[in-house]
Coordinates of C-alpha atoms and ligand atoms in Angstrom, one line a residue:
X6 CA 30.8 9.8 -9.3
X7 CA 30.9 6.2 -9.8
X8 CA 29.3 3.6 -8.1
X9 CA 32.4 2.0 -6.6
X10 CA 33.1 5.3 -5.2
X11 CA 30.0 5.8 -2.8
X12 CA 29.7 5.7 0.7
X13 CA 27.4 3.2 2.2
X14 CA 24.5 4.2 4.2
X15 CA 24.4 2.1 7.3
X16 CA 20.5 0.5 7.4
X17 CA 19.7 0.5 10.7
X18 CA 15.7 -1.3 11.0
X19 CA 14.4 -0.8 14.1
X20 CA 11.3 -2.4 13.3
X21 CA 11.2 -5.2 16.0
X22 CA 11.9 -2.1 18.8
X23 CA 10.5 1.4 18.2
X24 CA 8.4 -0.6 15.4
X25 CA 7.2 -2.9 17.9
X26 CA 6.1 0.5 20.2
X27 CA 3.1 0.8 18.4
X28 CA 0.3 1.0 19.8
X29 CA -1.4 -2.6 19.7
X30 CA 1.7 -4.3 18.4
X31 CA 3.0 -7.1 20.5
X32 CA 5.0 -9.6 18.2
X33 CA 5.7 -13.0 19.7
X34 CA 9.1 -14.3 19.7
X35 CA 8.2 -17.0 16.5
X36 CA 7.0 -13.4 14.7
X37 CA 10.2 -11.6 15.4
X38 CA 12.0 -14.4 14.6
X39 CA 10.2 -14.7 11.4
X40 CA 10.4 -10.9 10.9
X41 CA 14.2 -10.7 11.6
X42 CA 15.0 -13.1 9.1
X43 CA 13.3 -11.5 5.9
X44 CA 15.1 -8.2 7.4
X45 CA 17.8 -10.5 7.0
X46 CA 16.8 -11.3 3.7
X47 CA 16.0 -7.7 2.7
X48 CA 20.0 -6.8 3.4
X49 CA 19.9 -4.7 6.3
X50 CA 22.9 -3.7 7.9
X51 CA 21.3 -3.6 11.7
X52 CA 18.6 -5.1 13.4
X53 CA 17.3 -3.9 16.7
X54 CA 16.0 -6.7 17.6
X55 CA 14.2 -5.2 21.1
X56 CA 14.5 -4.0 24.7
X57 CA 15.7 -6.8 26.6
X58 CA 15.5 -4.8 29.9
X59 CA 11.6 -4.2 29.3
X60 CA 10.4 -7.6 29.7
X61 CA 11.1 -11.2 29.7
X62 CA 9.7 -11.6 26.3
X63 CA 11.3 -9.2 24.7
X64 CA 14.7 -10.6 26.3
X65 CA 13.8 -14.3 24.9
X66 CA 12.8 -12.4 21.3
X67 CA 16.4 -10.8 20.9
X68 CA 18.1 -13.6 22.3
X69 CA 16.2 -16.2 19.9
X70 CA 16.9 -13.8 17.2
X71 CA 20.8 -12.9 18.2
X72 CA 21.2 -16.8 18.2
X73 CA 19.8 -17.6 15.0
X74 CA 19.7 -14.7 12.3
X75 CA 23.1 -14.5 10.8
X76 CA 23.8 -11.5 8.7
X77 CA 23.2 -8.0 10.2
X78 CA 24.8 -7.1 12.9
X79 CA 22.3 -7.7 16.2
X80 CA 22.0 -4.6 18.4
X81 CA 19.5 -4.5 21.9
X82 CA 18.9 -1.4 23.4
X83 CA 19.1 0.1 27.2
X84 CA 18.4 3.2 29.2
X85 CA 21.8 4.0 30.6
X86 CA 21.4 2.2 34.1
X87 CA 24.2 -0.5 34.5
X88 CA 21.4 -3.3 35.2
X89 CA 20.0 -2.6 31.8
X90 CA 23.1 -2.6 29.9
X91 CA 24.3 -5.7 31.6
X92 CA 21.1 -7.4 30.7
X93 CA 21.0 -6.5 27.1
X94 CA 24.9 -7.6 26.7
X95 CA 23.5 -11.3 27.9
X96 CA 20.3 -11.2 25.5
X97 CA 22.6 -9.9 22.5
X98 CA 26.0 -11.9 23.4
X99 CA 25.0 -15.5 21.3
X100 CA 25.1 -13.0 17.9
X101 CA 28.7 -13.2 15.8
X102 CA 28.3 -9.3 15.6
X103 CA 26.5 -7.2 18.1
X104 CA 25.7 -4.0 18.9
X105 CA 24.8 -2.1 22.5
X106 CA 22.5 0.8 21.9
X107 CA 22.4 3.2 25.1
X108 CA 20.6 6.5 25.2
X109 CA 19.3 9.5 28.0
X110 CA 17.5 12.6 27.4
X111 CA 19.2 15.8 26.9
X112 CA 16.0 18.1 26.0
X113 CA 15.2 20.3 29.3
X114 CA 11.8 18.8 29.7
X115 CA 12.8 15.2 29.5
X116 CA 15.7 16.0 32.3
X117 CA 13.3 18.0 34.0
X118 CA 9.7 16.3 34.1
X119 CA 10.6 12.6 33.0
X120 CA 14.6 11.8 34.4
X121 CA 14.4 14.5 37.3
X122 CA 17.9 14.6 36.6
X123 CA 20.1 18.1 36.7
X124 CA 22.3 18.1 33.1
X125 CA 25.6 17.4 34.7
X126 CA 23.8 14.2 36.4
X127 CA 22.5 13.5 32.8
X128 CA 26.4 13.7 31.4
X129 CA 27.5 11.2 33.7
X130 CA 25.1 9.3 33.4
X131 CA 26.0 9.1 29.4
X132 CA 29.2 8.7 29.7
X133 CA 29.5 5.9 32.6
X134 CA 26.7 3.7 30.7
X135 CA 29.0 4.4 27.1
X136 CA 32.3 3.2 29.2
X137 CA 30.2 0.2 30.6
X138 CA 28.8 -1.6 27.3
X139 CA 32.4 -0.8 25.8
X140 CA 33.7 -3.0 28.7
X141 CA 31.2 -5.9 26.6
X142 CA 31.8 -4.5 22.7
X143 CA 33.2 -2.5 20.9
X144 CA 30.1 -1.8 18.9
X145 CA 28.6 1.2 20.9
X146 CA 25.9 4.0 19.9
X147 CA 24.7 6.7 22.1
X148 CA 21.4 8.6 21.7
X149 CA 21.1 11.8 23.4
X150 CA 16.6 11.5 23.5
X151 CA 15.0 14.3 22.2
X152 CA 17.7 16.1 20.1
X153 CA 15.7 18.2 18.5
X154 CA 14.5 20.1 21.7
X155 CA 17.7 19.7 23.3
X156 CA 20.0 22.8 24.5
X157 CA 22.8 22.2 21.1
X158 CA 25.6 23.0 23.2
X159 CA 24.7 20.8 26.4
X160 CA 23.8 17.9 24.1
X161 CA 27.2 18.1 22.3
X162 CA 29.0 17.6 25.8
X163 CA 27.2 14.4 26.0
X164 CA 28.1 13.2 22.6
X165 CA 31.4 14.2 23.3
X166 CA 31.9 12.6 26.7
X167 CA 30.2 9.5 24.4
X168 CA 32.7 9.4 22.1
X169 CA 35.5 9.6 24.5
X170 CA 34.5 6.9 26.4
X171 CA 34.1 4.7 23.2
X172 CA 30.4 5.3 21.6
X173 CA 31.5 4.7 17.3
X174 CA 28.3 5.8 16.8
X175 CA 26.4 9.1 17.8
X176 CA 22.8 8.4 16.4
X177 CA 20.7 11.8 17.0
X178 CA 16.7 11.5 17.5
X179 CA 14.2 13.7 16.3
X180 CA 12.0 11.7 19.3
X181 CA 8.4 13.6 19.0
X182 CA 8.8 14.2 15.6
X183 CA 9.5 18.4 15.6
X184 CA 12.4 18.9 13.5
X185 CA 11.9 20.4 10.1
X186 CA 14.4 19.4 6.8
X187 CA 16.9 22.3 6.8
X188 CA 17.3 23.0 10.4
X189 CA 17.7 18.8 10.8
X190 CA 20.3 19.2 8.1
X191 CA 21.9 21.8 9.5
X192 CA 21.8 20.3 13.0
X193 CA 23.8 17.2 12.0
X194 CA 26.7 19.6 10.3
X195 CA 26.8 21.3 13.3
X196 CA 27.6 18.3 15.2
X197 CA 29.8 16.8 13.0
X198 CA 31.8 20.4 13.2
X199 CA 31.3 20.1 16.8
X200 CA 32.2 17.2 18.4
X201 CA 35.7 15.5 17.5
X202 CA 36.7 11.6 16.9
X203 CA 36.1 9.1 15.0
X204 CA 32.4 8.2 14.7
X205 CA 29.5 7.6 12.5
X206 CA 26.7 10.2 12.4
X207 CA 23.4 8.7 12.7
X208 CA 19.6 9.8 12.5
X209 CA 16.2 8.6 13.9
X210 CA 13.5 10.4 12.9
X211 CA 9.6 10.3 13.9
X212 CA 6.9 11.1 11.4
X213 CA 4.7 13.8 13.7
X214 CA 4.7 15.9 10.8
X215 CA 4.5 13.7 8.4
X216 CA 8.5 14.8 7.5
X217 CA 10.7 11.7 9.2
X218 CA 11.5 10.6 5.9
X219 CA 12.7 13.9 4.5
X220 CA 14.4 14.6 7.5
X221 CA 16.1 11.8 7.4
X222 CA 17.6 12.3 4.2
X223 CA 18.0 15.9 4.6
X224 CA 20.3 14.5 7.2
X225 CA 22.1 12.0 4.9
X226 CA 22.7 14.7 2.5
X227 CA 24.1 16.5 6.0
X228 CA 26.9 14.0 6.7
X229 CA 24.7 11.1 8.4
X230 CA 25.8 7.8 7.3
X231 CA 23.3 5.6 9.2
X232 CA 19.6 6.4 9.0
X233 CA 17.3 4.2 11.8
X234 CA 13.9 3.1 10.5
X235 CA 11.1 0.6 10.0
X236 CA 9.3 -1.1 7.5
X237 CA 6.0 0.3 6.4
X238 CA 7.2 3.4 9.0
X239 CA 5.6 1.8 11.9
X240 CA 6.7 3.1 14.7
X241 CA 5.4 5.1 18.4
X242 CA 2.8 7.2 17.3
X243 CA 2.6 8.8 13.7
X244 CA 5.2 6.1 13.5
X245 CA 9.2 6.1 12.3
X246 CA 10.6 7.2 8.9
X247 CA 9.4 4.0 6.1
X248 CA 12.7 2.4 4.9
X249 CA 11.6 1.4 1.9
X250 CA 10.8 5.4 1.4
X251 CA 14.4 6.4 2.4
X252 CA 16.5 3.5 0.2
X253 CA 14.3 3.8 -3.0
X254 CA 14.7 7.8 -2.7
X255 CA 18.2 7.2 -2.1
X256 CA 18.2 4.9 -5.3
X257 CA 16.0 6.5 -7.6
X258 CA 17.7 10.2 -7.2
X259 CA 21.3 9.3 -8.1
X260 CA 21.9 13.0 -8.6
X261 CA 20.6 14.0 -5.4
X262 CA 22.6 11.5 -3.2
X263 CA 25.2 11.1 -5.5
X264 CA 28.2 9.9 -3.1
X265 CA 25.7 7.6 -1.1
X266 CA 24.0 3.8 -1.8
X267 CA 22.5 1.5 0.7
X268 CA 22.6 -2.3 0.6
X269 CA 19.2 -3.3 0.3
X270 CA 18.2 -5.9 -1.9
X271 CA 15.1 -3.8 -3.0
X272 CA 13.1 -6.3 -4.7
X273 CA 12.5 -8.1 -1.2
X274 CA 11.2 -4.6 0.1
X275 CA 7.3 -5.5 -0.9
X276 CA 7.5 -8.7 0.4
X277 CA 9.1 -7.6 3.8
X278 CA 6.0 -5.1 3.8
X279 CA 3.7 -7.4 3.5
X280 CA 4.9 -9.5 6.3
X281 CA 5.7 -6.9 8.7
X282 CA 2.1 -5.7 8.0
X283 CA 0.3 -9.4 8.2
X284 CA 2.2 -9.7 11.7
X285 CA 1.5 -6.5 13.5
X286 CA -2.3 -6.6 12.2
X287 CA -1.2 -2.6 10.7
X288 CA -2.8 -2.5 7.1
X289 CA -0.7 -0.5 4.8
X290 CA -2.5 2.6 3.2
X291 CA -3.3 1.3 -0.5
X292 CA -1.9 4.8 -1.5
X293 CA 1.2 4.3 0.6
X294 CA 4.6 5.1 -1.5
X295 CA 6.8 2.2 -2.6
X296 CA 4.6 -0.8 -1.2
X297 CA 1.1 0.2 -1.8
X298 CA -1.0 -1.5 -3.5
X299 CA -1.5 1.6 -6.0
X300 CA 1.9 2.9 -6.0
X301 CA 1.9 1.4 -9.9
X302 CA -1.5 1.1 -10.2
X303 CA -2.8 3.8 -13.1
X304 CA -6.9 4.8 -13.5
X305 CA -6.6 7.9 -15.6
X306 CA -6.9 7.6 -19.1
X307 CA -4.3 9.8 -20.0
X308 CA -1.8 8.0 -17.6
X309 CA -2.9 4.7 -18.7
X310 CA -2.3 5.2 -22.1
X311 CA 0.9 7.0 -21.4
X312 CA 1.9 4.1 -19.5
X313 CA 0.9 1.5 -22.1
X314 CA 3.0 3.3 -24.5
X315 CA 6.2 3.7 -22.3
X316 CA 5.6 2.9 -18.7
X317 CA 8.6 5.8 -17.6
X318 CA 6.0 8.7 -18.5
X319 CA 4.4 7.6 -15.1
X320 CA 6.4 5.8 -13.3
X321 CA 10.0 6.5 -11.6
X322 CA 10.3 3.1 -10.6
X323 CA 10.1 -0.2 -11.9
X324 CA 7.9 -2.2 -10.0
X325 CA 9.8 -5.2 -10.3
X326 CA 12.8 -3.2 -8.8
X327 CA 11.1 -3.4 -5.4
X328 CA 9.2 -6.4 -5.7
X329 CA 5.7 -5.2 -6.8
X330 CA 5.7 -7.1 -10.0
X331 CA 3.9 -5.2 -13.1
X332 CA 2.7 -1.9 -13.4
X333 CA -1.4 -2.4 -12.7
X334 CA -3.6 -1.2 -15.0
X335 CA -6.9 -0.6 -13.2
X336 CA -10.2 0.1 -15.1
X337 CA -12.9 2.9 -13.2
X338 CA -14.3 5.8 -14.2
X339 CA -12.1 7.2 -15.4
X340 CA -10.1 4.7 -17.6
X341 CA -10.0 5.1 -21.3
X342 CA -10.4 2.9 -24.1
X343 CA -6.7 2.6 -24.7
X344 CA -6.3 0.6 -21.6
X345 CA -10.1 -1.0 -21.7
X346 CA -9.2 -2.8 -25.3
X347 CA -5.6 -3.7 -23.7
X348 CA -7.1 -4.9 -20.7
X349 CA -9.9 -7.4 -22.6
X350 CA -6.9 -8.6 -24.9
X351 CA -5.2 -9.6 -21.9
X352 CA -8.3 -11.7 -20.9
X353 CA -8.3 -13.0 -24.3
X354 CA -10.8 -10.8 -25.9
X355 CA -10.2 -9.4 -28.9
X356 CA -13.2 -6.9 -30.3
X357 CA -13.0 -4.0 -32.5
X358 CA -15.0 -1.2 -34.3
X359 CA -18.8 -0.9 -33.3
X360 CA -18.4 -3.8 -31.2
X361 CA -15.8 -2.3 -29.0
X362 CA -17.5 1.2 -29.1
X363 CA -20.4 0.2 -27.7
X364 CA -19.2 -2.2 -25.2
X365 CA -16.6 0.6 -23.8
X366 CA -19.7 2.7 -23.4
X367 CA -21.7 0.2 -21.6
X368 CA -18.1 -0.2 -19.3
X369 CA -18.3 4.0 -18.5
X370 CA -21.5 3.8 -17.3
X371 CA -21.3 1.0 -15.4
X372 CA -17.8 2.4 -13.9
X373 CA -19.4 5.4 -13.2
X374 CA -22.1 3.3 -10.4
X375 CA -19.6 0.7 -9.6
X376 CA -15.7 1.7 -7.9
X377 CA -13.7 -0.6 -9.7
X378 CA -14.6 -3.6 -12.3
X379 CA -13.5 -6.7 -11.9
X380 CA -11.9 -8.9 -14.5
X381 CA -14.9 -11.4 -14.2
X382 CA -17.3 -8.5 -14.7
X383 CA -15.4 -7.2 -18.0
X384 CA -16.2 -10.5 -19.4
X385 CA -19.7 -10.5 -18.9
X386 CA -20.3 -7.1 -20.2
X387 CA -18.5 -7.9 -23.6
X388 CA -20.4 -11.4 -23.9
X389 CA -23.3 -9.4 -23.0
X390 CA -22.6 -6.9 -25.4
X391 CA -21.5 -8.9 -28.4
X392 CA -25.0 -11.1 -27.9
X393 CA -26.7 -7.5 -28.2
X394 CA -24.9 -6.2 -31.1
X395 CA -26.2 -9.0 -33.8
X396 CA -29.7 -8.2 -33.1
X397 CA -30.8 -4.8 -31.5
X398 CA -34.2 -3.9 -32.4
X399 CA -34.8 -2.3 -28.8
X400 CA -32.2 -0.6 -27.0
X401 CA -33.0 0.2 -23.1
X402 CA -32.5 4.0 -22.9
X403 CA -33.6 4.6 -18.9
X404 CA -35.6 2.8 -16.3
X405 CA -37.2 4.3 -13.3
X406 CA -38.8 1.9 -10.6
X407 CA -40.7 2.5 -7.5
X408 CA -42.1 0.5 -5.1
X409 CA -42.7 0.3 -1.3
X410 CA -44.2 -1.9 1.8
X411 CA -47.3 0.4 0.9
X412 CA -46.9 1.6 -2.9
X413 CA -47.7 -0.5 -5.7
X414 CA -44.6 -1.2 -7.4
X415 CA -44.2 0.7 -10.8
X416 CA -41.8 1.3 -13.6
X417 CA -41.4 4.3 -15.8
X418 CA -39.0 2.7 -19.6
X419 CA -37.5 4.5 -22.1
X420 CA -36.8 2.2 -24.7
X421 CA -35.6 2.2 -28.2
X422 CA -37.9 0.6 -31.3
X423 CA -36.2 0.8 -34.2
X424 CA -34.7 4.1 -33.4
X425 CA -37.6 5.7 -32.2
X426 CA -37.9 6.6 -28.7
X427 CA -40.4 5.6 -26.7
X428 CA -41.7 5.8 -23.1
X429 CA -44.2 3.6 -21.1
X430 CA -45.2 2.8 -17.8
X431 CA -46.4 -0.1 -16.0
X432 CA -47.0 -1.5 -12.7
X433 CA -46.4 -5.0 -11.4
X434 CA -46.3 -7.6 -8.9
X435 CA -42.6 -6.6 -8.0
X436 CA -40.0 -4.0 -9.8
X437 CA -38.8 -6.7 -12.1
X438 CA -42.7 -8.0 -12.7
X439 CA -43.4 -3.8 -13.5
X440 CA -40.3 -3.4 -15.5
X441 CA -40.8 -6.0 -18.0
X442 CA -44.7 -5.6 -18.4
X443 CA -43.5 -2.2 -19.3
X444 CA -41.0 -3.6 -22.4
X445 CA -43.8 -5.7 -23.2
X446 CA -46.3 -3.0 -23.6
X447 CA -43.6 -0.9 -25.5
X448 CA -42.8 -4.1 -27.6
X449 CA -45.7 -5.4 -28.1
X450 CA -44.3 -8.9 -27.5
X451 CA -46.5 -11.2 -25.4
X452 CA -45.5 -14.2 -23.9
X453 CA -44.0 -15.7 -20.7
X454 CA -40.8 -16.1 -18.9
X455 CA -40.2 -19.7 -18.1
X456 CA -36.7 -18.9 -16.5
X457 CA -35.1 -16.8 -14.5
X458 CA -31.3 -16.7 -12.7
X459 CA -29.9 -14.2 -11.0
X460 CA -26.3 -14.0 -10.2
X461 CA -23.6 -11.8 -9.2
X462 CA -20.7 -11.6 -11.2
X463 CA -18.5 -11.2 -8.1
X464 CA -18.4 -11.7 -4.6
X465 CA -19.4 -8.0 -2.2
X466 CA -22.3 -5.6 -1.9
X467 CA -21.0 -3.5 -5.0
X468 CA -20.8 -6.9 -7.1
X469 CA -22.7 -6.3 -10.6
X470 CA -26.3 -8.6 -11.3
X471 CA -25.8 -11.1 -14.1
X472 CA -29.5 -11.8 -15.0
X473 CA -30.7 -14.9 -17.0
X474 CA -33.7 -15.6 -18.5
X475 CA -35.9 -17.9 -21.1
X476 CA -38.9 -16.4 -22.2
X477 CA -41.3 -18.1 -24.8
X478 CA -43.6 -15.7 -27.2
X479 CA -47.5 -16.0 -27.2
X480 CA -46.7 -17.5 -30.9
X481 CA -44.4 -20.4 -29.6
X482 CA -40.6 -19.0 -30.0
X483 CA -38.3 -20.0 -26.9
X484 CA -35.3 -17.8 -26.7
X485 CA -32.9 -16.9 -23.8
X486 CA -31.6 -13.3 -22.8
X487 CA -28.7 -12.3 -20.5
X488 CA -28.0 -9.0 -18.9
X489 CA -25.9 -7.2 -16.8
X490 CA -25.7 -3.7 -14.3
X491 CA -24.8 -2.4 -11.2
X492 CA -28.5 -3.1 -10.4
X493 CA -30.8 -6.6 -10.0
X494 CA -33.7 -4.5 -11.4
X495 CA -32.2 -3.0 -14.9
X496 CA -30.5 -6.5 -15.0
X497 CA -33.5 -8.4 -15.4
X498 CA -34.5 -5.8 -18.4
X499 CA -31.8 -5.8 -20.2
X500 CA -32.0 -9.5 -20.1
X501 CA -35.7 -9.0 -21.3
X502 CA -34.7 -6.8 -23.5
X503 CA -31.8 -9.3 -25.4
X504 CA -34.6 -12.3 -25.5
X505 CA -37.1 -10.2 -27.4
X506 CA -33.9 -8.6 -29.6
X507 CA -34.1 -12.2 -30.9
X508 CA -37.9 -12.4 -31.2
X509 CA -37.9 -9.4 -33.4
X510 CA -35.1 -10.8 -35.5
X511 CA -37.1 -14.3 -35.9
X512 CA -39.9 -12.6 -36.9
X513 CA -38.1 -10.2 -39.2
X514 CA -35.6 -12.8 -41.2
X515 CA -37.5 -16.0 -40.6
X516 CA -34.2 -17.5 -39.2
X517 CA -34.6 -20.5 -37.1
X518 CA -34.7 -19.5 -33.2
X519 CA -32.5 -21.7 -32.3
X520 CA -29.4 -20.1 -34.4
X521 CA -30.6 -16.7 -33.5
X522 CA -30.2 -17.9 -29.4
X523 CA -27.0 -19.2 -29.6
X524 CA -24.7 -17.5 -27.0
X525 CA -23.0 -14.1 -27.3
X526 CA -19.6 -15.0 -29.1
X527 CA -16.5 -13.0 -28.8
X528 CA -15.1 -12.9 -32.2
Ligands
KIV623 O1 12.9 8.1 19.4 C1 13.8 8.0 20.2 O2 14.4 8.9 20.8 C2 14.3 6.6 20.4 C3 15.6 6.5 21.1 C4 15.6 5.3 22.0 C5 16.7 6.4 20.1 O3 13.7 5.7 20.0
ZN624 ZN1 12.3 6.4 18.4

């Protein structure tokens, strides 16, 4: 079917209402106003902007907002009491296009426990506060609460007493969140079979069981041509269903939904996510779908280098397409050397062969202590690295250190000499003071350090130790080493171990010291 032949799906956001029911949400009037207009922005067909019956400020919220956001349609929602509906006709009335949302409970337990109202009391009751907001618009839905759990034949009598006195739309809740897909689906046929006029089918699902967005478009495939929802799927308790979920399902599976599009302007959906998050204090979960922060983020080798090659072998959506930007490539653990080289080109950093080799190496083990390197620490290691390569006489194979408020602080190295092994141990002042008399003793290198820097390479606990030093042999030779690890202590040896690199290679070539400690290039 072609695109000009699709049926749109109404976006109803009920963000600033059943979104604002959170628990520890309370949005000022400046913040709805703010949110309401990037809703407006984002190309939703509906915003309920609040409760004006619940309090003042929420009246003064939907008016500000039904007097200043032009676009959607502005709709404020009441119990069925003529009081309420009265009062959110004068919050809504400044809007060009409004809407009155009334609703009751039809589920046994809710007419029972909560209304203590017998179900022909709960009929009237529908149909008298449908017949009163018509009397103000002629932009009506009706919500029989709790749907799910309601008796299906009583809760058709109140739709149908709606739509005779006027609802045009019959929105059907899934209020504590119990409904499963296929008997949601089938639920909405039923009604649509069952009750008789002229009205738009509607569903508002909550996320109990993790299944309001399925359920929601388990109804659209049903026949529902509005779906209510929030950004980020905030919403009472487990929250509402996410509408960026529903609209980029809706997008992405053309076959699925293929008589159905929505108007959202998607690319504005991360941006609206971030806002709606930044205002209600509710962080979104990095891994959450559409506007995570990893939804197009890729740490497995294999996907990474799929991705690098053709980004559609692990992706079903273009990032750009709902305003995330790129596809991220983020190097950990277990990243391979596909995207490490195409990562360090992107920072301008072009090595190859041995170089490369042995710097990705150093990168795996350092991933492997350290959740996620930074682009700043990447840079280090490979101007670490690349120093090391010219000149490695001794290669640091392991270090253990010990030490205490009552042990004397020791350090057991493995260190390469020209390719042979060898272990020493050593105490010392400290576990840096131990760990370098150790590479001395295994060396044979005397001197003294006249300098010594630590710093991290990033900001946070888990930031990695860039360690610089200037050491001076017994026979007059000043170099300067650098090193880099997870840790402060194997730091400072590696950077002992890259100054004497260069001793060694003074005393092997004759080479003037001061060539030999220039800094690690990147060539
Ligand atoms: O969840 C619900 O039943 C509601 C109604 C007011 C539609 O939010
Ligand atoms: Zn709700």
């Amino acid at each position: 079917m072609s695109t000009t032949t699709r049926e749109r799906v109404i976006i109803f956001d009920t963000t600033l209402r059943d979104g604002e029911q959170s628990p520890g949400i309370s949005l000022d009037t400046g913040e709805k106003l703010e949110i309401a207009e990037q809703l407006a922005r984002l190309g939703v067909d509906y915003i309920e902007a609040g409760f004006p019956i619940a309090s003042q400020g929420d009246f003064e919220a939907v008016h500000a907002i039904a007097s200043s956001v032009t676009g959607p349609v502005i709709c404020g929602l009441s119990r069925t009491a003529h009081k309420d509906i009265d009062r959110c006709w004068e919050a809504i009335e400044p809007a060009p296009r409004r809407r009155i949302h009334t609703f009751i409970a039809t589920s046994p337990t809710h007419m029972e426990h909560k209304l203590r109202m017998s179900p022909e009391q709960v009929l009237a009751e529908a149909a008298s506060a449908v017949a009163r907001a018509r009397g103000y618009t002629e932009d009506v839905e009706f919500s029989p609460e709790d749907a799910s759990r309601s008796d299906f034949d009583f809760m058709c009598d109140v739709l149908q007493a709606a739509v005779d006195n006027g609802a045009g739309t019959l929105n059907i809740p899934d209020t504590v969140g119990y409904a499963t897909p296929v008997e949601w689906a089938e639920r909405i046929r039923s009604i649509r079979e069952r009750v008789s006029g002229d009205y738009v089918l509607s569903t508002h699902c909550h996320n109990d069981l993790g299944l309001a967005v399925a359920n929601s478009l388990a109804a659209v495939q049903a026949g529902a041509r509005q779906v209510e929802c929030t950004v980020n799927g905030i919403g009472e308790r487990a929250g509402n269903a996410a509408m960026e979920e529903i609209v980029m399902a809706i997008r992405t599976r053309p076959d699925t939904f293929s008589d159905v599009e929505t108007s959202i302007r998607t690319e504005e959906l991360a941006r609206s996510s971030r806002m709606v998050s930044r205002l209600t204090g509710y962080p979104v979960q990095f891994n959450k779908a559409v506007v995570g922060r990893n939804a197009f983020a890729h740490e497995a080798g294999i996907h990474q280098h799929g991705v690098l090659n053709e980004r559609t072998t692990y992706e079903i959506m273009d990032p750009s397409d709902v305003g995330q930007g790129e596809s991220k490539i983020v190097l950990g653990k277990h990243s391979g050397r596909a995207a490490f080289k195409d990562t360090l080109s992107k920072l301008g950093m072009t090595i190859q062969g041995d170089a490369l080799n042995a710097a990705f190496t150093r990168f795996k083990e350092l991933a492997d202590r350290k959740v996620q390197l930074t682009d700043a620490d990447l840079e280090a290691l490979v101007a670490e690295e690349m120093g090391d390569r010219v000149m490695a006489t001794y290669s640091l194979i392991s270090l253990e250190v010990r030490s205490g408020s009552t042990t004397t602080p020791s350090a057991d190295l493995v260190i390469r000499v020209e390719g042979e092994e060898c272990a020493v141990s050593a105490t010392g002042d400290g576990m840096v003071d131990a760990s370098c008399t150790a590479i001395k003793k295994a060396t044979g290198i005397v001197g003294r350090l006249t300098d010594y820097n630590v710093m991290s390479v990033t900001g946070g606990v888990d930031a990695l130790a860039d360690v610089a030093l200037s050491f001076e042999s017994s026979d007059g030779v000043k170099v300067s080493g650098r090193g880099l690890a997870a840790d402060v202590v194997e730091a400072s040896a590696r950077a002992f171990i890259s100054a004497l690199n260069k001793i060694a290679r003074v005393r092997r070539t004759g080479e003037d010291p001061n060539a030999v400690d220039r800094p690690g290039h990147l060539g």
